[in-house]
Coordinates of C-alpha atoms and ligand atoms in Angstrom, one line a residue:
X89 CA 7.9 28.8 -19.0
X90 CA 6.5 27.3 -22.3
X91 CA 2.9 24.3 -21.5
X92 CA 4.2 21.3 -19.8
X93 CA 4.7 17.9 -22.4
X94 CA 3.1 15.7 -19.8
X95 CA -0.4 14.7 -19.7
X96 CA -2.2 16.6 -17.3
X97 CA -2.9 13.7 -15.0
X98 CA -1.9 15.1 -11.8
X99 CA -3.2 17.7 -9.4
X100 CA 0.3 18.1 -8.5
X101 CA 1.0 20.1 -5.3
X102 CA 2.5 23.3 -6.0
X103 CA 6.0 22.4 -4.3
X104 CA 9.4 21.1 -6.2
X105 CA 10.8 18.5 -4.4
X106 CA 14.5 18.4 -5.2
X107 CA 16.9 16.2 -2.2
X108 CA 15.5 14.2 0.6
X109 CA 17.5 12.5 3.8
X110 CA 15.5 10.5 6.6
X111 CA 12.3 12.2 7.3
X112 CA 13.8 15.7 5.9
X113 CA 12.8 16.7 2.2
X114 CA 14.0 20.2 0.6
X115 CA 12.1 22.0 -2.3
X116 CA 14.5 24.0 -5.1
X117 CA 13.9 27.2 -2.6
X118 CA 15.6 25.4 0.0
X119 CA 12.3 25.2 2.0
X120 CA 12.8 22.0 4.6
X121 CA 9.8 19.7 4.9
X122 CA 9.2 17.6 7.7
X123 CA 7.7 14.4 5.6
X124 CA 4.3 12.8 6.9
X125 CA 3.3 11.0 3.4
X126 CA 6.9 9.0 2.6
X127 CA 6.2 9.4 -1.0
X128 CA 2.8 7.5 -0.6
X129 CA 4.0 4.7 1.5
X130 CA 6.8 4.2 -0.2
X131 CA 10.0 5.5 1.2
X132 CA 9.9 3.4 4.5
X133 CA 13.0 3.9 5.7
X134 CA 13.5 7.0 5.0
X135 CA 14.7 9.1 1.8
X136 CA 18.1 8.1 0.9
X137 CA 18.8 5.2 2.9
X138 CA 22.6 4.4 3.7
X139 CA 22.4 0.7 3.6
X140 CA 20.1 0.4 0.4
X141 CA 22.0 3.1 -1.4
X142 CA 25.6 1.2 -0.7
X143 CA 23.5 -2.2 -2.2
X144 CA 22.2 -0.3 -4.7
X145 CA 25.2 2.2 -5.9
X146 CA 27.7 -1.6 -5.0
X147 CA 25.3 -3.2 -7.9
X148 CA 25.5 -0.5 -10.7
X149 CA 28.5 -1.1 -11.1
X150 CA 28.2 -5.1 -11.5
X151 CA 24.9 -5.4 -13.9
X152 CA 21.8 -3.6 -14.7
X153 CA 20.0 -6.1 -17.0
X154 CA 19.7 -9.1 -18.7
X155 CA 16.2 -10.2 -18.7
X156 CA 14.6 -13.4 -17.1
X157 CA 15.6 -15.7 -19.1
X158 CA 18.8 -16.0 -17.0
X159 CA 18.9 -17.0 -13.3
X160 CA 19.3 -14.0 -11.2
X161 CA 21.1 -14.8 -7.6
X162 CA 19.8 -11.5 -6.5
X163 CA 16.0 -12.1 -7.6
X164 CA 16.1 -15.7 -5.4
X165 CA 17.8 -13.5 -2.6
X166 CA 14.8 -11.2 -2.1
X167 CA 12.6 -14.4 -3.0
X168 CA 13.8 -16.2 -0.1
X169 CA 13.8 -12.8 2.0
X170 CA 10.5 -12.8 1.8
X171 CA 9.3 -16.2 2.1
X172 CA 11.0 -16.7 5.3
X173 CA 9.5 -13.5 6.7
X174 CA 5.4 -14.1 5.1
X175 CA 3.4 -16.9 5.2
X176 CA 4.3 -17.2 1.6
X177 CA 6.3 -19.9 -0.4
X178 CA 6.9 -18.6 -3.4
X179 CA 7.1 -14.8 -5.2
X180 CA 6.7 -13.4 -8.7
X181 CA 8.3 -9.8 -9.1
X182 CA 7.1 -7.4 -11.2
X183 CA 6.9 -3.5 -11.5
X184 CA 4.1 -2.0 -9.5
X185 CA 1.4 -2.4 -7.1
X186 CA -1.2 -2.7 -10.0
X187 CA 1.1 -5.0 -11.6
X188 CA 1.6 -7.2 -8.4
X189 CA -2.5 -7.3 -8.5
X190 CA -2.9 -8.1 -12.0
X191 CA -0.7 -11.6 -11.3
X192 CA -2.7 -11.9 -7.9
X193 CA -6.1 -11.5 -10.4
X194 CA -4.1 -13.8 -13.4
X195 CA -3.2 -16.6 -10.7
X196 CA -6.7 -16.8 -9.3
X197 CA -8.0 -17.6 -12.4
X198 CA -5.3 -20.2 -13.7
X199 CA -4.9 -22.1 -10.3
X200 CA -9.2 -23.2 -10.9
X201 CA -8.4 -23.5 -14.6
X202 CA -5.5 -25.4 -14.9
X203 CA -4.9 -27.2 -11.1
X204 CA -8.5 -27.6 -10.1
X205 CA -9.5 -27.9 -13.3
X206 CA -12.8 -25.7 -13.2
X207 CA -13.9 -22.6 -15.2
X208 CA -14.1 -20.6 -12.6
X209 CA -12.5 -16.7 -12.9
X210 CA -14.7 -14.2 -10.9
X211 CA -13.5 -12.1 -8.3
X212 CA -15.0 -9.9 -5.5
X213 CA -13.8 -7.2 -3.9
X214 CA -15.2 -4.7 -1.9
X215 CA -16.9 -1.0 -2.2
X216 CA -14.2 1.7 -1.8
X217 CA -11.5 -0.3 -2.4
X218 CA -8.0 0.7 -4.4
X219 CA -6.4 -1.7 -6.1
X220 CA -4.6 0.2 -9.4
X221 CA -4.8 1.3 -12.6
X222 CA -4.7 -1.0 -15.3
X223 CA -7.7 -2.2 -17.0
X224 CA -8.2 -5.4 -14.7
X225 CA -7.3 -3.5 -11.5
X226 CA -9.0 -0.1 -11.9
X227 CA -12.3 -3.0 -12.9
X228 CA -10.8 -4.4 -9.4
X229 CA -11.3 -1.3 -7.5
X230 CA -14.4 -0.4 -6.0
X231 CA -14.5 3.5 -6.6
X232 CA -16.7 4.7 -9.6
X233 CA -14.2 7.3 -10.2
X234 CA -10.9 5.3 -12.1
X235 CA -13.2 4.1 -14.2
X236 CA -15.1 7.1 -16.1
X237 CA -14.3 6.8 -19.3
X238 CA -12.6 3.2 -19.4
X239 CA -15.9 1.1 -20.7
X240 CA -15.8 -1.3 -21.8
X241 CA -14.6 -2.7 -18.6
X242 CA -13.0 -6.2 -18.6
X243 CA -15.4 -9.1 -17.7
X244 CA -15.2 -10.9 -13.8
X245 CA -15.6 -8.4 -10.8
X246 CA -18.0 -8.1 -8.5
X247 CA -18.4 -5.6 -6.1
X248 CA -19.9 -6.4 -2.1
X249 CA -20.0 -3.6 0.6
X250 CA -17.3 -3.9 2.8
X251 CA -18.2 -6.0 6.5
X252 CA -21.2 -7.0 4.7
X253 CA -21.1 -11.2 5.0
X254 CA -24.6 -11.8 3.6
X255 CA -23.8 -9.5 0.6
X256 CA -20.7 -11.1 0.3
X257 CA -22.2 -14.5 0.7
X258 CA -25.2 -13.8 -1.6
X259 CA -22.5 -12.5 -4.7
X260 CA -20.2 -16.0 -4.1
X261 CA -21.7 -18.5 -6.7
X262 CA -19.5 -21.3 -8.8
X263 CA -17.8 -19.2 -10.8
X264 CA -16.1 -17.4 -7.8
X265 CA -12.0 -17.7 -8.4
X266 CA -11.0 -15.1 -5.2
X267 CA -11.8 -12.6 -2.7
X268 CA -9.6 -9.7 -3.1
X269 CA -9.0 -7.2 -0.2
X270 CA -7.0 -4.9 1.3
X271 CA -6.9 -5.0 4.8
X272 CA -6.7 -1.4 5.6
X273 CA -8.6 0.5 2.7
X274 CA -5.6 3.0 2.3
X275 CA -6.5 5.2 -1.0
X276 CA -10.7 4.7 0.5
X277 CA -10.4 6.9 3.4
X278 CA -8.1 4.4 5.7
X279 CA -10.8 1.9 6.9
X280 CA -9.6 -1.3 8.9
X281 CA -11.1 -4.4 8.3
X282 CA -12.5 -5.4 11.1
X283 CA -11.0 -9.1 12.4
X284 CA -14.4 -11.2 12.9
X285 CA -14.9 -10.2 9.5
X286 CA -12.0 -11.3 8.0
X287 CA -12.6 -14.7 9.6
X288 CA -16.0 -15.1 8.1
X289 CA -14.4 -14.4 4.6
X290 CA -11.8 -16.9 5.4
X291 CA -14.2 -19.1 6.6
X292 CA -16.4 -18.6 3.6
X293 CA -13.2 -18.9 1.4
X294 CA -12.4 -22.7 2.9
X295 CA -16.1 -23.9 2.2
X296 CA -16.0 -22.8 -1.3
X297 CA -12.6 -23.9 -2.2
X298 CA -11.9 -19.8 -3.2
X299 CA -8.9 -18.2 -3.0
X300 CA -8.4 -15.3 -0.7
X301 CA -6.4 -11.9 -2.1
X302 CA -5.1 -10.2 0.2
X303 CA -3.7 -6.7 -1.5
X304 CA -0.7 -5.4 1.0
X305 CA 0.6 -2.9 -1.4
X306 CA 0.2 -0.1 0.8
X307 CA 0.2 -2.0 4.2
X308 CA 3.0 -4.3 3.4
X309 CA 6.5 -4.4 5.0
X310 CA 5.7 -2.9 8.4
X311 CA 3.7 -0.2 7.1
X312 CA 0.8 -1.3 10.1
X313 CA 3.2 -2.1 13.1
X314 CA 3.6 -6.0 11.9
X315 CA 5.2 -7.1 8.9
X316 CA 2.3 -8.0 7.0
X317 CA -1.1 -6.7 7.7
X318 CA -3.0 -9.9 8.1
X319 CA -0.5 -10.5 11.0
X320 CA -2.6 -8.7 13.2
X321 CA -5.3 -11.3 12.6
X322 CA -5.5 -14.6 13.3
X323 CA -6.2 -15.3 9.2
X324 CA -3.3 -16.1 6.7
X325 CA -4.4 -15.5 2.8
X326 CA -3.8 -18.3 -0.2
X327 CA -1.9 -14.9 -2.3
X328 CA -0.8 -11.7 -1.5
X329 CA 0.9 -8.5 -2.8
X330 CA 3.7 -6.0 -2.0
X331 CA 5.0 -2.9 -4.1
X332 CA 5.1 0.1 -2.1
X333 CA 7.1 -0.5 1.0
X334 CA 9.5 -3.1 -0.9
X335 CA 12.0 -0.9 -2.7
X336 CA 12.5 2.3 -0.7
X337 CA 11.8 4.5 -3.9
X338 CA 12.9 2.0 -6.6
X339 CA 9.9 0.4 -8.3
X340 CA 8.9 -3.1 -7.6
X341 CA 6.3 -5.1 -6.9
X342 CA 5.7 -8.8 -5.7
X343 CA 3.1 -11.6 -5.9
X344 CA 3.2 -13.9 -3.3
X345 CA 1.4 -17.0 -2.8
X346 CA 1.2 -20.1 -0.4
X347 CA 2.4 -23.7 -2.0
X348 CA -0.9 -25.1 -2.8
X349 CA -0.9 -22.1 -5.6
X350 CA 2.4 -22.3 -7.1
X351 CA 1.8 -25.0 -9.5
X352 CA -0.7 -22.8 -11.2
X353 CA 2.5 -20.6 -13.0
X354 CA 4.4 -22.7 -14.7
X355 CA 7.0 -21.6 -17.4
X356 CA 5.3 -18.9 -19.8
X357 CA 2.2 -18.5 -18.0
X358 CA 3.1 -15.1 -16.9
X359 CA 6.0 -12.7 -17.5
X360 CA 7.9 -9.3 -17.5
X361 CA 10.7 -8.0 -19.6
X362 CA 11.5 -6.1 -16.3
X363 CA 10.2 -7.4 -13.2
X364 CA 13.0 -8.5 -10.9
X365 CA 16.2 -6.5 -12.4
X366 CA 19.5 -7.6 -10.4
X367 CA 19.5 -3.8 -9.6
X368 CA 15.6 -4.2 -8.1
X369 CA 16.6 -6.7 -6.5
X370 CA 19.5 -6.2 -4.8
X371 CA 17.1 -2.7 -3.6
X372 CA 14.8 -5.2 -2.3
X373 CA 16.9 -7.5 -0.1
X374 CA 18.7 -4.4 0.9
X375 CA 15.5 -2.9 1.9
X376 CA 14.0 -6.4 3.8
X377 CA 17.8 -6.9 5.2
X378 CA 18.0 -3.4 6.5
X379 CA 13.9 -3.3 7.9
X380 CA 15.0 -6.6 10.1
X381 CA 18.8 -5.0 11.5
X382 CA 17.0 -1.7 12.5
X383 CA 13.6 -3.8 13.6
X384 CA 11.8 -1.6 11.7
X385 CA 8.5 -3.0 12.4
X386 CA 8.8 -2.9 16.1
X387 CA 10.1 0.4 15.7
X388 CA 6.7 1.7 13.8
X389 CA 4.6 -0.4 16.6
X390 CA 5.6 2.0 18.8
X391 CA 5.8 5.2 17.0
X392 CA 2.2 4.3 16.1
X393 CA 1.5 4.0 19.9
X394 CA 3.1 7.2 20.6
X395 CA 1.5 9.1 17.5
X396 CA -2.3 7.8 18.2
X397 CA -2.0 8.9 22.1
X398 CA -0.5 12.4 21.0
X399 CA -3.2 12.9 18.3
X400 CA -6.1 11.9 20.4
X401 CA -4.6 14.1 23.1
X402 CA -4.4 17.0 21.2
X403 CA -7.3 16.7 18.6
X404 CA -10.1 15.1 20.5
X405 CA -11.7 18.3 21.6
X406 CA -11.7 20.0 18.3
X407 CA -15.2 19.9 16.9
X408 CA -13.8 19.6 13.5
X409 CA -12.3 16.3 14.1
X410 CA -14.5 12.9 13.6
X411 CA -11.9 10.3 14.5
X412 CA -8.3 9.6 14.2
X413 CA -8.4 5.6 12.6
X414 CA -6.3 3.0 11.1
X415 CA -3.1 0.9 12.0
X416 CA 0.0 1.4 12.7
X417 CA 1.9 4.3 10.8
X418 CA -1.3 4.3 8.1
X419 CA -3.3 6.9 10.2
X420 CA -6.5 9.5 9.0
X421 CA -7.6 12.0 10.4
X422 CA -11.6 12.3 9.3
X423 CA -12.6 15.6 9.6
X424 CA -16.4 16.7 9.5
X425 CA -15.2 19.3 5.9
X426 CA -12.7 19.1 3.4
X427 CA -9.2 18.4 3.7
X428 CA -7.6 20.0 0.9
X429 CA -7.4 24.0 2.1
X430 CA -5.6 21.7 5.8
X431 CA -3.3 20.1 3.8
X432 CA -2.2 22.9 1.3
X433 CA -1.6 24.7 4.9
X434 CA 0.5 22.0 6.3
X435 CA 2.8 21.8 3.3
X436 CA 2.8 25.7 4.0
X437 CA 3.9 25.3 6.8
X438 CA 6.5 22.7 6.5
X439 CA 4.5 19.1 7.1
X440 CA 4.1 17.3 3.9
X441 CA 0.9 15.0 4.4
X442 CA -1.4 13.4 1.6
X443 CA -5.6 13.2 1.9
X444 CA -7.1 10.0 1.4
X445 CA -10.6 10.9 0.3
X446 CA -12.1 14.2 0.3
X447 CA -12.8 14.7 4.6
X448 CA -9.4 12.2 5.5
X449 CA -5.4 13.7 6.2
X450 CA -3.5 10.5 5.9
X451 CA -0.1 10.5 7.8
X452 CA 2.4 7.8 6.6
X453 CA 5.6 8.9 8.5
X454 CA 8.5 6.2 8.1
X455 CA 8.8 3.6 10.1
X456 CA 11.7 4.7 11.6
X457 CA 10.2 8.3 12.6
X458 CA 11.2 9.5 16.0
X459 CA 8.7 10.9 19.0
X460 CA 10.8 14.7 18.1
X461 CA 9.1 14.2 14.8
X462 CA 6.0 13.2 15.9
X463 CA 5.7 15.5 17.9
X464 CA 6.5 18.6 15.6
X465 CA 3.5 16.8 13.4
X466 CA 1.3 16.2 15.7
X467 CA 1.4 20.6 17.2
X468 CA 1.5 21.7 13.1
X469 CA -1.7 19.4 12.3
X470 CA -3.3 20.4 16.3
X471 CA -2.7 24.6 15.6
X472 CA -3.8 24.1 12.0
X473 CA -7.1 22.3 13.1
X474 CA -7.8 24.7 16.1
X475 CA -7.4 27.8 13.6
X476 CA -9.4 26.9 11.2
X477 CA -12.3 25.4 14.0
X478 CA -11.8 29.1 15.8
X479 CA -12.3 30.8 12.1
X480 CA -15.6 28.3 11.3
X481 CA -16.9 29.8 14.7
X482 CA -16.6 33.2 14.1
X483 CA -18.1 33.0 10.5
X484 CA -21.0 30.6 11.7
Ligands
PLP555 N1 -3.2 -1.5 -4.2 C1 -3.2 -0.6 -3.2 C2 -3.8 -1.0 -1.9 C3 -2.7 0.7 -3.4 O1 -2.7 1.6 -2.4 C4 -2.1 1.0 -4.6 C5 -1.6 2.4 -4.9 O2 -1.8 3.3 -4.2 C6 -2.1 0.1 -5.7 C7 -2.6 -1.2 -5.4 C8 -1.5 0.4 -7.0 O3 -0.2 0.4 -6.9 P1 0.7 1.1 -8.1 O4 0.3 2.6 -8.1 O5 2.1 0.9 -7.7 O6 0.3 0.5 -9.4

């Protein structure tokens, strides 16, 4: 086969992924999988959902496109979808998690400048975090690696150590716009924030008049056992964003943001050429509609029950095990060496699972995986782990 045309930016996984059905993928040999990683997060209900694909296959045939400069009954569908399940009043779609972050980052600045009238436009966020790509999020992001190669960075971050308040209070000053975090560090190595934390920054947020960020795109939509992460604490943020979970494959994203915010986009301030299609869109409601009819979220509340008792059943003896951690159906696995060699085993073996740093597995089943599944998972990762803690005893 002649050098692939695309940039090499991938460490792809040796495995061609060609049809996918509930929590059942197939490779072109045939090969079934047993999917653990919903296509980072993403495919929450499944590959191939019935009701989303009927909404989605019902709209192709009515309209693609027609830009934003049209009202779009679909687009204030999913708006009010979500506003009436979030703490939110009002949403900006766009195209991406990184996108949903760069209006969170955008709105920060332009609430102070324009409805507070102040100058203010720094934001902090927190070591190990993941919050995209672009220039402005990858500046966002606290990992040194996105952004070899990228100086000059854009102006406006700071970076605190994560449960850290003094740090955090020491890097607020008057030029502070928002606090940006994500409430499970996904992409970091799945670290939960813990709650008193989150109170203090809240806290700290009220005193200052700052804005607090909350990034959902991997923990949104009942990724954690609630709809929204910050749900399991007692904290609601001032903006907030979705991508991931949203469109069931289809790419979207969402800015959301609480009343005392909106004023701070009015028309022109920010825009997309495709953010909110009427095909998006009618993915999205389909997506939110469907979530609440199978209670999707309850559902993944208990599978996560089920899926932390059977992994700390079967993988708390194993001396190569740290901890099993996080929330919901966003679970690692830290593991005192490397994951990689596990994981490329796994996938042998049938169980597609993604790492999340170099020593984490991270499972991210659907929320509508069953206890069968789980329990297939949970004997593949458990015999994988005890062979290769047998092997490192032999060797040693
Ligand atoms: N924020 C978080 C928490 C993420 O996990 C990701 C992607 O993994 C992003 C932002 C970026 O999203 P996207 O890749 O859709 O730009």
């Amino acid at each position: 086969m002649s050098e692939s045309a695309l940039f090499p930016t991938y460490a792809r996984f040796p495995i061609t992924l060609v049809k996918g059905k509930g929590s059942r993928l197939w490779d072109d040999q045939g090969k079934e999988y047993l999917d653990f990683m919903s296509g980072l997060a993403v495919t929450n209900l499944g590959h191939v959902p019935d009701a989303v694909k009927k909404a989605l296959v019902s709209q192709l045939d009515e309209l693609w496109h027609v830009s934003n400069l049209f009202s779009n009954p679909n687009q204030e569908k999913a708006a009010r979808l979500l506003v009436d399940n979030s703490c939110a009043d009002a949403v900006f779609f766009c195209n991406s998690g990184a996108e949903a972050n760069e209006a969170a980052i955008k709105i920060a600045r332009r609430y102070h400048q324009k409805v507070k009238g102040n100058n203010r436009y720094e934001i902090i966020t927190f070591n190990q975090s993941f919050h995209g790509r672009t220039l402005a999020t990858l500046t966002a992001t606290g990992q040194e690696k996105v952004k070899e190669g990228f100086l000059p960075l854009p102006e406006g971050f700071r970076h605190v150590p994560l449960h850290d308040i003094a740090a955090l209070e020491a890097a607020v000053n008057d030029n502070t716009a928002a606090i940006m975090l994500e409430l499970v560090q996904a992409e970091g190595g799945v670290i939960t924030v813990d709650a008193g934390f989150l109170r203090e920054v809240r806290a700290l947020c009220d005193r200052h008049g700052i804005l607090l960020i909350l990034d959902e795109v991997q923990t949104g939509m009942g990724r954690t056992g609630k709809m929204f992460a910050y749900e399991h604490y007692d904290v609601e943020p001032d903006v907030f964003t979705l991508a991931k979970g949203i469109g069931s494959g289809f790419p979207v994203g969402a800015m959301l943001a609480k009343a005392h915010v909106k004023p701070a986009f009015t028309p022109g301030a920010h825009a997309t050429t495709f953010g909110g299609t009427p095909i998006a869109m009618a993915v999205v409601a389909a997506t939110i509609e469907t979530m609440l009819q199978e209670k999707a979220v309850e559902r993944a509340a208990e599978a996560s029950k089920y899926l932390l008792a059977q992994l700390q059943q079967n993988l708390n003896d194993l001396p190569n095990v740290v901890e099993v951690r996080g929330k919901g159906l966003l679970i690692g696995i830290l593991l005192t060496d490397p994951a990689a060699e596990l994981i490329a085993e796994l996938h042998n073996r049938g169980l597609l699972v993604v790492p999340a740093g170099p020593n984490v597995i991270r499972l991210l089943p659907n929320l509508l995986v069953t206890r069968e599944d789980i329990d297939t998972a949970v004997s593949l990762i458990a015999a994988v782990l005890t062979e290769q803690a047998a092997a490192k005893s032999v060797s040693s």
